[in-house]
Backbone as CSV, one residue per row, in Angstrom:
resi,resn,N_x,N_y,N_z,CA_x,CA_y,CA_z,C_x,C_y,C_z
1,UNK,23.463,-14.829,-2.122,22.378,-15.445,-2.866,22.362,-16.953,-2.634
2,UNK,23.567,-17.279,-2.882,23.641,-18.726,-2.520,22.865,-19.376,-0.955
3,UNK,23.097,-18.399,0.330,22.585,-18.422,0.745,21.338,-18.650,1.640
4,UNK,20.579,-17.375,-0.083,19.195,-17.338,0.173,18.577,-18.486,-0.313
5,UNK,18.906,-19.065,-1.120,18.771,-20.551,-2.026,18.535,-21.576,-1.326
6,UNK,19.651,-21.525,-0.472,19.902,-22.916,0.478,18.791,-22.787,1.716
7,UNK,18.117,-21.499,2.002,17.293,-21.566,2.819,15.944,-21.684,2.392
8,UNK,15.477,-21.499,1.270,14.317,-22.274,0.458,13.678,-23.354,0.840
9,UNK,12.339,-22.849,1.820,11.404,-23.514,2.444,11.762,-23.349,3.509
10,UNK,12.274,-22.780,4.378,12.774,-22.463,5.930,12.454,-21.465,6.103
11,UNK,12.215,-21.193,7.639,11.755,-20.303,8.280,12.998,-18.622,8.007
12,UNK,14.311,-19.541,7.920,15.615,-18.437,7.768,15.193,-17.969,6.728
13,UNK,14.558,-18.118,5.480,14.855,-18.088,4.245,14.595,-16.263,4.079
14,UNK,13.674,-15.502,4.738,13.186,-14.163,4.814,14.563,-13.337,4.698
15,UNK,15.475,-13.650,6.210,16.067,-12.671,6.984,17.288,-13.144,5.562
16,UNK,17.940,-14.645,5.355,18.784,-14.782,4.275,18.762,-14.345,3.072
17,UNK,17.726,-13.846,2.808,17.474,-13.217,1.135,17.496,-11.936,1.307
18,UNK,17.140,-11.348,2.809,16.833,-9.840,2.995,18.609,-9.239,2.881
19,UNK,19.203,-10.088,3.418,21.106,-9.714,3.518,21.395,-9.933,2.058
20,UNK,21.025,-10.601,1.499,21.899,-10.881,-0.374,21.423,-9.684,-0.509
21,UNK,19.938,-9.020,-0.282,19.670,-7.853,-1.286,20.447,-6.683,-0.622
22,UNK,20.998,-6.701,0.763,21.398,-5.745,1.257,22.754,-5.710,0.920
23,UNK,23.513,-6.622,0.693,24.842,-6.813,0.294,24.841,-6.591,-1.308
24,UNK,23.693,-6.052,-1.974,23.780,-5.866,-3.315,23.540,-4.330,-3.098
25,UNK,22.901,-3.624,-2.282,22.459,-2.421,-2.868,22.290,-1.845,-1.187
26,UNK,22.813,-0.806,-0.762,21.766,-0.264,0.573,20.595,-0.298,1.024
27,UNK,20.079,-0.641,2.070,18.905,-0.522,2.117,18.852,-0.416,4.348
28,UNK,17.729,0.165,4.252,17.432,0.475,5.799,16.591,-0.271,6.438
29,UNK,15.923,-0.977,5.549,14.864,-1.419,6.472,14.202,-2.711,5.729
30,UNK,13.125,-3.809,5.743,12.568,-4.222,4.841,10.921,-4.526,5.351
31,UNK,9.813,-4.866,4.695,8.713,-5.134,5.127,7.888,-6.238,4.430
32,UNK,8.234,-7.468,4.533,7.486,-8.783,3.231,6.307,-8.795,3.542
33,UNK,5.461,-8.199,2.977,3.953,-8.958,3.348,3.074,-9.484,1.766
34,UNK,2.294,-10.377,2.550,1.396,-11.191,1.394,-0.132,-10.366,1.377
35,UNK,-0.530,-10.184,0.387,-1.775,-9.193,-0.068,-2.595,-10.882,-0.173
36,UNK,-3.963,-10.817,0.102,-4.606,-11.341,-0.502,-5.882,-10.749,-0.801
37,UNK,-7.152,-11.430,-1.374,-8.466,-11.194,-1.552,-9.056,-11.089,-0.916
38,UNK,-9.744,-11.833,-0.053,-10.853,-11.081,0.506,-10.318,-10.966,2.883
39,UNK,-8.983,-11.015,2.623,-8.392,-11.361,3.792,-7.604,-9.727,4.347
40,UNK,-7.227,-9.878,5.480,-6.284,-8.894,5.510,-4.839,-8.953,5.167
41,UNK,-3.932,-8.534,4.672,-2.543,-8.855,4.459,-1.673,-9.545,5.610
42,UNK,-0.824,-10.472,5.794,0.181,-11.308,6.745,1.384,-10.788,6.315
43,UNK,2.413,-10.050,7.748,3.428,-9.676,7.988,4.526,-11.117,7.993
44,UNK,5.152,-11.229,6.541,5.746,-12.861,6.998,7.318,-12.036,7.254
45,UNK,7.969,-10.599,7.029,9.212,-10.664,7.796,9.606,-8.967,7.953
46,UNK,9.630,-8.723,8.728,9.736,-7.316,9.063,11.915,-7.184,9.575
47,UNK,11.955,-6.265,9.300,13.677,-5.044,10.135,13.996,-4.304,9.472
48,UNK,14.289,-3.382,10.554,14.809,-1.925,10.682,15.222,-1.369,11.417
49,UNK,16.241,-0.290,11.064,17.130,-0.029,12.216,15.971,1.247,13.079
50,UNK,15.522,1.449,12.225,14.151,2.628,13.377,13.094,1.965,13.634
51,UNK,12.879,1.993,15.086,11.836,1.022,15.299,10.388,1.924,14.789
52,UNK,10.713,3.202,14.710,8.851,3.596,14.384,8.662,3.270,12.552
53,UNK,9.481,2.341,12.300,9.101,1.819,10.624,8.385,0.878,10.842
54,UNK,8.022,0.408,11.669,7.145,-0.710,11.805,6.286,-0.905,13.244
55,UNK,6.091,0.463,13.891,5.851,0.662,15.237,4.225,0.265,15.394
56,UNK,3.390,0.877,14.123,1.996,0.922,13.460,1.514,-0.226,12.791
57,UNK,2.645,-1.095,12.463,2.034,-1.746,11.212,0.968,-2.614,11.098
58,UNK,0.977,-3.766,12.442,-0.005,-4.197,13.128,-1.431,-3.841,13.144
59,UNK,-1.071,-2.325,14.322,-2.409,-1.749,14.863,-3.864,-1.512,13.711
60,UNK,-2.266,-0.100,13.013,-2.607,0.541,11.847,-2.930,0.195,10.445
61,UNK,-1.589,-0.413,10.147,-1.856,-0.687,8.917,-3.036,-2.307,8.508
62,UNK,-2.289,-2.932,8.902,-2.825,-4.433,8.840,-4.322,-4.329,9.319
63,UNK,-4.676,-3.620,10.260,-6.497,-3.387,10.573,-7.193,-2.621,9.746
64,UNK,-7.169,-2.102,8.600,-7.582,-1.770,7.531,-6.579,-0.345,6.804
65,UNK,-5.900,0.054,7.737,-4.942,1.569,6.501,-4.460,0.926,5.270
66,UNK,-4.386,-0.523,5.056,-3.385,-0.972,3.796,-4.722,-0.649,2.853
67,UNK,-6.028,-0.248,2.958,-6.966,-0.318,1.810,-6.805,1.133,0.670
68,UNK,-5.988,1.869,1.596,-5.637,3.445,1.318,-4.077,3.029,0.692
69,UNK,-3.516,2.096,0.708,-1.942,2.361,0.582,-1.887,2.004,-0.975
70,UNK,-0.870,2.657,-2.033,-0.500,2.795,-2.978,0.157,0.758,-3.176
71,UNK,0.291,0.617,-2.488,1.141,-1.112,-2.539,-0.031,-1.823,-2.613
72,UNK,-0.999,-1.573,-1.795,-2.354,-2.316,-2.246,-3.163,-2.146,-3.150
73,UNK,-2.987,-1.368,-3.861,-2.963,-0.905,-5.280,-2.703,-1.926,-6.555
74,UNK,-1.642,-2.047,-6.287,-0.247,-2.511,-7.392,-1.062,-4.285,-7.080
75,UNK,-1.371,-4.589,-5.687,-2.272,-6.484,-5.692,-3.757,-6.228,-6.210
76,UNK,-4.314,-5.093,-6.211,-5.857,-5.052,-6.868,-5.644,-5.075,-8.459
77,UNK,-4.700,-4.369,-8.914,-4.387,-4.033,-10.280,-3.722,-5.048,-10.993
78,UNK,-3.207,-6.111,-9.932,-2.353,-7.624,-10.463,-1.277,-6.756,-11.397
79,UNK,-0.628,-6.101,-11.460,0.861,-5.146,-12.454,1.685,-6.472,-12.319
80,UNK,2.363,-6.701,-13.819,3.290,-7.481,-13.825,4.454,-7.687,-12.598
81,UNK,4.816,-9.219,-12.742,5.865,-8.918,-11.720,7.171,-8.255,-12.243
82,UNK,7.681,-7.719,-10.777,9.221,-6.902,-10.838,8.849,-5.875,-9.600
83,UNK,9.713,-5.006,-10.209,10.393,-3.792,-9.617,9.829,-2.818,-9.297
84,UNK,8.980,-2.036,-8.179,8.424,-0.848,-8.348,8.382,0.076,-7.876
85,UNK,8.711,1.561,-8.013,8.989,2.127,-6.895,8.219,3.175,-6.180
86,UNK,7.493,3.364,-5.303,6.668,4.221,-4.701,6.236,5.584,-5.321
87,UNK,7.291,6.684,-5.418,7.141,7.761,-5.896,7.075,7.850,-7.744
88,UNK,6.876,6.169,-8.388,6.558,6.299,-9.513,5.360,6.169,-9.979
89,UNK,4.342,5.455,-8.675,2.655,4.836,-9.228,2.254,5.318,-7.935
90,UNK,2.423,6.259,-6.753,1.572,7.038,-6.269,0.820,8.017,-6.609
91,UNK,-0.737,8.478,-5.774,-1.379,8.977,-6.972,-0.681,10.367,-6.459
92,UNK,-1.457,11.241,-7.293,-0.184,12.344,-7.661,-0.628,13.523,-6.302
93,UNK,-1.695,13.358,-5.275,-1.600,14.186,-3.753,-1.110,12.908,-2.795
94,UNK,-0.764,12.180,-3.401,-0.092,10.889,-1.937,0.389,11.447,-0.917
95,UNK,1.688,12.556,-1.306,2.117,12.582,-0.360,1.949,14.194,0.551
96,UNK,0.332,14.501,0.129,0.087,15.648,0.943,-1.566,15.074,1.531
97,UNK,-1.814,13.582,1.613,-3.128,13.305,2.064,-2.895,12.406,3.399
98,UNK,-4.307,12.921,4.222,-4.027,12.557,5.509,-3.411,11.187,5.711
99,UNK,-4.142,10.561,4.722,-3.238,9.205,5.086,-1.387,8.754,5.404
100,UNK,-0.747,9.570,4.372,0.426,9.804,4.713,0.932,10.619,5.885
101,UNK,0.122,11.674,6.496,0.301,12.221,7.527,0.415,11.850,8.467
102,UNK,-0.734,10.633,8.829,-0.929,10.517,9.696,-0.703,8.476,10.035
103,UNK,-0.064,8.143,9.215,0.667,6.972,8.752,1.596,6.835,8.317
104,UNK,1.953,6.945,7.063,3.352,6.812,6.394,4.709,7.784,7.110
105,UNK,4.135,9.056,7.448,5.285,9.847,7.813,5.917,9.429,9.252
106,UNK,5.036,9.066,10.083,5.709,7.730,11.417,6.376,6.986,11.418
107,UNK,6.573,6.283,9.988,7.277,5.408,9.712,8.753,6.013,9.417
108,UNK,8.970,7.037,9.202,10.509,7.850,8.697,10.755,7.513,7.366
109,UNK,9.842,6.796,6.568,10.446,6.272,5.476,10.426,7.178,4.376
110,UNK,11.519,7.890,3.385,11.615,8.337,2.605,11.812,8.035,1.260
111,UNK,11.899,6.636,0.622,11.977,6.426,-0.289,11.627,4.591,0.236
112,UNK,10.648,4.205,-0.994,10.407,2.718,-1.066,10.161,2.018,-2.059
113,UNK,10.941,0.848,-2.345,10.697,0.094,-3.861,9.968,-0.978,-2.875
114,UNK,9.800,-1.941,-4.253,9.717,-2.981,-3.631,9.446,-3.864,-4.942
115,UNK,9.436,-5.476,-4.909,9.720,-6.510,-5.521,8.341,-6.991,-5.063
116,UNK,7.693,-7.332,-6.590,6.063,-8.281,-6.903,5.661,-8.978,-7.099
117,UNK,5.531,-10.096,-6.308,5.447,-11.884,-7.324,4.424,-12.065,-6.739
118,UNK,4.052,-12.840,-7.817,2.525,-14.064,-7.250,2.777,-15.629,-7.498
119,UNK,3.021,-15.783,-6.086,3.356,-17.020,-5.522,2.036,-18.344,-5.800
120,UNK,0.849,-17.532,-5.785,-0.221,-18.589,-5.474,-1.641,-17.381,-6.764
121,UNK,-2.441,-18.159,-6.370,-3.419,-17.793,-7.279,-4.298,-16.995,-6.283
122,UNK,-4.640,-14.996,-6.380,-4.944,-14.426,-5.502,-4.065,-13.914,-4.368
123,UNK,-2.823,-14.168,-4.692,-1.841,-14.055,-3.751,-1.108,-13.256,-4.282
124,UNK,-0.370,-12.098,-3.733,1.104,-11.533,-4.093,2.104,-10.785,-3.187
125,UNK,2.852,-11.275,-3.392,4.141,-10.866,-2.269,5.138,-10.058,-2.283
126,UNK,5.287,-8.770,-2.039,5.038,-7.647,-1.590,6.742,-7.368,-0.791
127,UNK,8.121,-7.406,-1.356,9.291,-7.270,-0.450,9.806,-5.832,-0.700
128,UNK,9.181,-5.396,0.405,9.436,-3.496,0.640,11.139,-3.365,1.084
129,UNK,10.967,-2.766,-0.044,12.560,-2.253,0.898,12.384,-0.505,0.749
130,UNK,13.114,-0.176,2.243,13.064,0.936,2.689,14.643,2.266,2.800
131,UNK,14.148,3.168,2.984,15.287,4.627,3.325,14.892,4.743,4.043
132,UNK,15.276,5.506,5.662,14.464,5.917,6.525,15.529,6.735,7.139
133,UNK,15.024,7.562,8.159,15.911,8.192,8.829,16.974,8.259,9.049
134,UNK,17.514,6.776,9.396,18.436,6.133,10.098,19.716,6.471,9.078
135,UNK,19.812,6.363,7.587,20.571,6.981,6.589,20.017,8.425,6.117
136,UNK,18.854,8.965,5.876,18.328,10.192,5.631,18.498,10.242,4.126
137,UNK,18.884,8.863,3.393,19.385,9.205,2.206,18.228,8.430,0.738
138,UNK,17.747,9.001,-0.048,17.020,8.510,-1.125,17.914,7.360,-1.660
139,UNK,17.083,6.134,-2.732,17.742,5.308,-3.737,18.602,5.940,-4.583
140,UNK,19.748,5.759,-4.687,20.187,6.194,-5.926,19.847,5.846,-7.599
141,UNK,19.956,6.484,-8.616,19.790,6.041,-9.654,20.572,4.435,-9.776
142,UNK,21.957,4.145,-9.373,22.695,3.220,-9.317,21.793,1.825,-8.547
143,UNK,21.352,2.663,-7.124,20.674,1.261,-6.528,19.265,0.800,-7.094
144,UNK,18.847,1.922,-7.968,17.480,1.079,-8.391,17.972,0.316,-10.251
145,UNK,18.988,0.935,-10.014,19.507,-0.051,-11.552,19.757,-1.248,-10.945
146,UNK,20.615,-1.373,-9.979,20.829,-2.709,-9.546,19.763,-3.970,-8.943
147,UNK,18.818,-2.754,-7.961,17.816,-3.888,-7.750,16.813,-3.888,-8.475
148,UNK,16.977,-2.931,-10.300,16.068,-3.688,-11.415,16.678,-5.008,-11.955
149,UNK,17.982,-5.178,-11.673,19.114,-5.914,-12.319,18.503,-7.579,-11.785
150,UNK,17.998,-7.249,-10.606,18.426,-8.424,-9.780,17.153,-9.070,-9.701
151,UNK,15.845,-8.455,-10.205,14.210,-8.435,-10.490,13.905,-9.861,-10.381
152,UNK,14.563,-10.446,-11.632,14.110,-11.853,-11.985,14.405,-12.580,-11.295
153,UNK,15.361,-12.611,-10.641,16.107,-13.362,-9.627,14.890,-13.457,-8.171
154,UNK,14.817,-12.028,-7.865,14.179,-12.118,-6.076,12.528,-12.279,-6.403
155,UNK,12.215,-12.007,-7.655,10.513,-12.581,-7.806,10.513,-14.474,-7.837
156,UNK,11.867,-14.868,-8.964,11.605,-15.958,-8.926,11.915,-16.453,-7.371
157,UNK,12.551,-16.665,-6.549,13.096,-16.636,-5.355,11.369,-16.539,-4.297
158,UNK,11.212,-15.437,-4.548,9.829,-15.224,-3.349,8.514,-16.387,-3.925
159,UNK,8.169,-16.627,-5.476,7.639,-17.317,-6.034,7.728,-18.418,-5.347
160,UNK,9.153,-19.182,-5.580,9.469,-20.126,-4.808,9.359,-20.077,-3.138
161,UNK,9.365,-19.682,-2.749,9.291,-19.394,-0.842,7.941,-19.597,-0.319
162,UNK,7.401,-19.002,-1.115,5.484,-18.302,-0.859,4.634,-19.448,-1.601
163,UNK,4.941,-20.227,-2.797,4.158,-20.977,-2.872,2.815,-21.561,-2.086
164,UNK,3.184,-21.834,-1.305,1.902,-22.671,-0.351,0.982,-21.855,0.372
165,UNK,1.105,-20.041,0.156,0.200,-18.986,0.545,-1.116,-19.518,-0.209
166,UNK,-2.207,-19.186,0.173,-3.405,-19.626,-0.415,-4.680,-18.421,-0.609
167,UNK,-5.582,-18.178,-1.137,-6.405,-16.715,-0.928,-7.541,-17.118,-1.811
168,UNK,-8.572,-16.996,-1.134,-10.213,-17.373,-1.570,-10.967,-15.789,-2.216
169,UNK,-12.204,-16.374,-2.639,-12.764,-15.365,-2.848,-11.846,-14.281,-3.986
170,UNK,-12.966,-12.947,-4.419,-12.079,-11.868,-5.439,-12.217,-10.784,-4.930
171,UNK,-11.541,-9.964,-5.193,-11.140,-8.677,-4.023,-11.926,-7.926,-5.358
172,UNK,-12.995,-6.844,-4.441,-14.004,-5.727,-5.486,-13.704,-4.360,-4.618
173,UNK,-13.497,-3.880,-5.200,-13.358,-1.983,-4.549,-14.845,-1.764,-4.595
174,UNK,-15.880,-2.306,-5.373,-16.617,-2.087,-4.946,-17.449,-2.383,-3.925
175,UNK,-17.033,-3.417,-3.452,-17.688,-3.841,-2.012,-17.410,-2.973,-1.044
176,UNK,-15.841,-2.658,-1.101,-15.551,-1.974,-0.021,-15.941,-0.693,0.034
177,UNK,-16.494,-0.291,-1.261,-17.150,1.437,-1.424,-18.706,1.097,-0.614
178,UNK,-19.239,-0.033,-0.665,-20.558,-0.246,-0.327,-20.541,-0.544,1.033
179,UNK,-18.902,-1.266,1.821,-19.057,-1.321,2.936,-19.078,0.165,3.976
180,UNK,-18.331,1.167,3.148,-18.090,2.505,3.718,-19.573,2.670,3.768
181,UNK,-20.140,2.980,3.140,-21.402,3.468,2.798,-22.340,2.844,3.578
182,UNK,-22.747,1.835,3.902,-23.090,1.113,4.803,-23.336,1.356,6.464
183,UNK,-21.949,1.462,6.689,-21.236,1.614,7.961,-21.355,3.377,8.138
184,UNK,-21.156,4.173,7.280,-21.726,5.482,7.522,-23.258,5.485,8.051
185,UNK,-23.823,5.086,7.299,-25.385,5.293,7.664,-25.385,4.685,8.955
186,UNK,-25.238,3.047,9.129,-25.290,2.443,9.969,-24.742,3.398,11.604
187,UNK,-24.205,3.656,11.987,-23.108,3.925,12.494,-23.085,5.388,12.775
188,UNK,-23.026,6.262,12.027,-23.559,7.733,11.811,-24.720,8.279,11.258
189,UNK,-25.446,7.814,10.816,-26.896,8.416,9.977,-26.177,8.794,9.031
190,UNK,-25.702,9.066,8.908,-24.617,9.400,7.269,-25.262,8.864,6.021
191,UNK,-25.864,9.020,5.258,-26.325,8.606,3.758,-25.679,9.264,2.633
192,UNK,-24.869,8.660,1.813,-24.079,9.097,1.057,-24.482,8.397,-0.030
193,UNK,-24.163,8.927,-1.527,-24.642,7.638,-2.610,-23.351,7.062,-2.715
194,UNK,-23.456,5.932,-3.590,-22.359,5.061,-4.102,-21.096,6.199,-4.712
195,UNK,-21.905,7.033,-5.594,-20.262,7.509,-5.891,-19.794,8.728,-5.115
196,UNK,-20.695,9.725,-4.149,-20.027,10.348,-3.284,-19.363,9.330,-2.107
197,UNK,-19.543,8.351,-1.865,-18.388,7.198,-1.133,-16.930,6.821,-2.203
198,UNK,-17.455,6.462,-3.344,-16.484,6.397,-4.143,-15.368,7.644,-3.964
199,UNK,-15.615,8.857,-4.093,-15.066,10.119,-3.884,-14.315,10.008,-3.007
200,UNK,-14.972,9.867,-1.804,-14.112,9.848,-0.399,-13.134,8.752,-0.481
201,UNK,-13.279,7.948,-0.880,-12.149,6.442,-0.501,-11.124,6.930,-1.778
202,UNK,-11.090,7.786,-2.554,-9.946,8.103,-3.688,-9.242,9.467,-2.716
203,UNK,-9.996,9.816,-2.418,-9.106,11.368,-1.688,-8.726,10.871,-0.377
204,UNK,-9.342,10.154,0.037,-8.136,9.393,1.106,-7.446,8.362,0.805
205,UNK,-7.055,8.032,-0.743,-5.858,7.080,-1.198,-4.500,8.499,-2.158
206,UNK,-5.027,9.786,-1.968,-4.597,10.632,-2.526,-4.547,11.452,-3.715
207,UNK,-5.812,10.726,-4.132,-5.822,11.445,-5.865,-6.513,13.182,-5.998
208,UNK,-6.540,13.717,-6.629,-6.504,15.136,-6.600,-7.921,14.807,-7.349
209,UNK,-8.633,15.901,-7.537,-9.491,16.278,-8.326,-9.658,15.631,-9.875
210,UNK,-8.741,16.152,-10.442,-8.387,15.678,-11.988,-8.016,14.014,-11.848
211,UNK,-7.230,13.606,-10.565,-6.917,12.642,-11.364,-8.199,11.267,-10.715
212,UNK,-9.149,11.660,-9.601,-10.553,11.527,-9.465,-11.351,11.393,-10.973
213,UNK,-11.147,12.534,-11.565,-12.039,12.413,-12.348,-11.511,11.719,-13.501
214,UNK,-10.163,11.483,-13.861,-9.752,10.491,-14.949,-10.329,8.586,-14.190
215,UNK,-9.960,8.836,-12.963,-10.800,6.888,-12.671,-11.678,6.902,-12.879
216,UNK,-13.000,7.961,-12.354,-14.191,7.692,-12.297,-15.072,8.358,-14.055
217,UNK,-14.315,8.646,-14.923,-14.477,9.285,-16.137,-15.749,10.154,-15.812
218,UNK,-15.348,11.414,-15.016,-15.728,12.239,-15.493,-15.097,13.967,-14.584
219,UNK,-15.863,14.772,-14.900,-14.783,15.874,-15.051,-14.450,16.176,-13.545
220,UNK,-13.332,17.453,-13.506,-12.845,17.835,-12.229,-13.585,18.494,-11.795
221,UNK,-14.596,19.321,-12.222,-15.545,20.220,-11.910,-16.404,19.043,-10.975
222,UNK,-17.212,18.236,-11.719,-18.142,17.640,-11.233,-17.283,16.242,-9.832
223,UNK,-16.029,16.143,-9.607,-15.694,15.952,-8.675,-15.897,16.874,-7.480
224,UNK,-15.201,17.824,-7.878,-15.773,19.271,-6.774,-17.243,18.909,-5.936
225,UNK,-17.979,19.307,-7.078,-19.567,19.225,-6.538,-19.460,17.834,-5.619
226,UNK,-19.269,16.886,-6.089,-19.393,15.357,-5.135,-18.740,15.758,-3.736
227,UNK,-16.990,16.209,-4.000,-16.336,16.713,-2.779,-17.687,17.429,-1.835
228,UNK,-18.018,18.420,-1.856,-18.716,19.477,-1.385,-19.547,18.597,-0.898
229,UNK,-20.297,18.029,-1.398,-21.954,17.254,-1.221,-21.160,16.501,0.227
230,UNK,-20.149,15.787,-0.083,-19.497,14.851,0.486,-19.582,15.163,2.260
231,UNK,-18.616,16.460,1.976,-18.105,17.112,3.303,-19.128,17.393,3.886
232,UNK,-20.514,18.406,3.210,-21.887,18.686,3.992,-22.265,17.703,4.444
233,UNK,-22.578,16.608,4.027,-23.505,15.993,4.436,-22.934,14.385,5.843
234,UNK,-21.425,15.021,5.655,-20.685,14.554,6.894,-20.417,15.629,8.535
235,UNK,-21.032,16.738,7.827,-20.668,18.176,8.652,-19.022,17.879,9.011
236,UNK,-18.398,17.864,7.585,-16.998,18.383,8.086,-16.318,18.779,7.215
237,UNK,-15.034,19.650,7.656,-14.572,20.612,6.356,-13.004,20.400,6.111
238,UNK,-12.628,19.102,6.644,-11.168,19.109,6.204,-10.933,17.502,5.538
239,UNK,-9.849,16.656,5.417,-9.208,15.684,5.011,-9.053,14.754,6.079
240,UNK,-8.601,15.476,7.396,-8.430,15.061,8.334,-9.691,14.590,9.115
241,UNK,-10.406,15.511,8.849,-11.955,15.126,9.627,-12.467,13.735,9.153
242,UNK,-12.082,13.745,7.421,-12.822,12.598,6.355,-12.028,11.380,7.140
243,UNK,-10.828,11.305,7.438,-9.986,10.208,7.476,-10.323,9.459,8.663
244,UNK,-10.244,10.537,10.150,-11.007,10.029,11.313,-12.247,9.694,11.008
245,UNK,-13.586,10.024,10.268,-14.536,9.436,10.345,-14.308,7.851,9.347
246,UNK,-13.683,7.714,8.698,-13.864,6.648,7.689,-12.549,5.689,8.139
247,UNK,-11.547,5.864,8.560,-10.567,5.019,8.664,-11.265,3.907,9.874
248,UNK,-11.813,3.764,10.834,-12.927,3.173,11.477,-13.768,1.899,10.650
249,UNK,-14.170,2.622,9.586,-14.860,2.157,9.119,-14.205,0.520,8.285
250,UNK,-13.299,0.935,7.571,-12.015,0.069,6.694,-12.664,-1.380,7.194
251,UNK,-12.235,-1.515,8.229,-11.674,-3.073,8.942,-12.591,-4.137,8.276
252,UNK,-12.528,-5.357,7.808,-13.031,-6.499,7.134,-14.039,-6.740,8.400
């Protein structure tokens, strides 16, 4: 820790704070990135011992997949800072929707916390730590006690580091439901209304039926019908079909 301290405002300061947390608790891998508003997210420090944990992140993620990811979530929703761990605020089909299929599971990663601060105004910084192949082994109850232990410490720490990140403009899900929608027609003749787009951009962030219809308040039934309308009027009948036509679409 001492360390990570002494490297405060330096370029070292990433890889020196990434070893205190590793010398506190196991970890396989890490991924720091800064979320902002109306920008795409900046990779400020990536390692891992498997290189396909970060083989995509660039191409894939950073060119619009982070609009689908559960972590970009947690910067739209501003959630207090601390501690959080993946399989506790994913939505509840995360990890049977194409997006994870055909993203997350490349990565080998099997278990991910990560640490939440907001450094700047519109800004929040995002220190993933990872399981992956390379151990095959989940957090223990022990290591997420410890790196709840250590919370205040690595938010205040990144707070301090990230300061001088900057982020304009306010981030709206609804723009980006209007940009899908848009870019369908545009692009495909595709005409969809506002909330059969809405539909699609939740079932490719993973939410099921029910829990569709608890965001958008109203029932699972009448999600169905939207689903259906959805798929016809895209002529396609799977998750996978939805994801290739719309993941295209994402990019700012």
């Amino acid at each position: 820790m001492g360390a990570a301290i002494s490297a405060l405002g330096s370029e070292g300061f990433a890889a020196r704070f990434y070893e205190w947390l590793h010398r506190s608790y196991e970890i396989d891998n890490t991924t720091m990135v800064a979320y902002f508003q109306t920008r795409k997210p900046q990779v400020l420090f990536s390692q891992a011992r498997v290189a396909a944990v970060h083989d995509k992140i660039e191409s894939d993620y950073i060119s619009g997949a982070y609009l689908l990811d559960p972590f970009h979530e947690l910067h739209v929703a501003r959630v207090p800072e601390g501690l959080y761990r993946l399989r506790d605020f994913a939505p509840d089909q995360f990890h049977r929707n194409e997006y994870f299929a055909s993203y997350y599971r490349r990565t080998t990663l099997i278990d991910e916390i990560a640490y939440v601060a907001y450094p700047a105004e519109g800004v929040s910084v995002h220190v993933c730590l990872g399981r992956d192949a390379s151990s095959g082994r989940m957090f223990s109850p022990r290591d997420v006690t410890t790196a709840q232990r250590l919370s205040v410490i690595a938010c205040g720490l990144i707070r301090k580091q990230w300061e001088g990140l900057s982020s304009s403009g306010d981030y709206d899900d609804e723009a980006l439901v209007e940009r899908v929608r848009e870019r369908l027609a545009e692009r495909h003749g595709i005409k969809l209304s506002h909330r059969q787009s809405e539909v699609a951009l939740l079932i490719l962030r993973g939410h099921s039926s029910v829990s569709i219809g608890l965001r958008l308040d109203i029932s699972p039934q009448t999600v169905k019908v939207f689903r259906k309308q959805l798929y016809r009027k895209c002529a396609i009948s799977s998750q996978a079909e939805l994801f290739s036509l719309v993941m295209p679409l994402l990019s700012i």
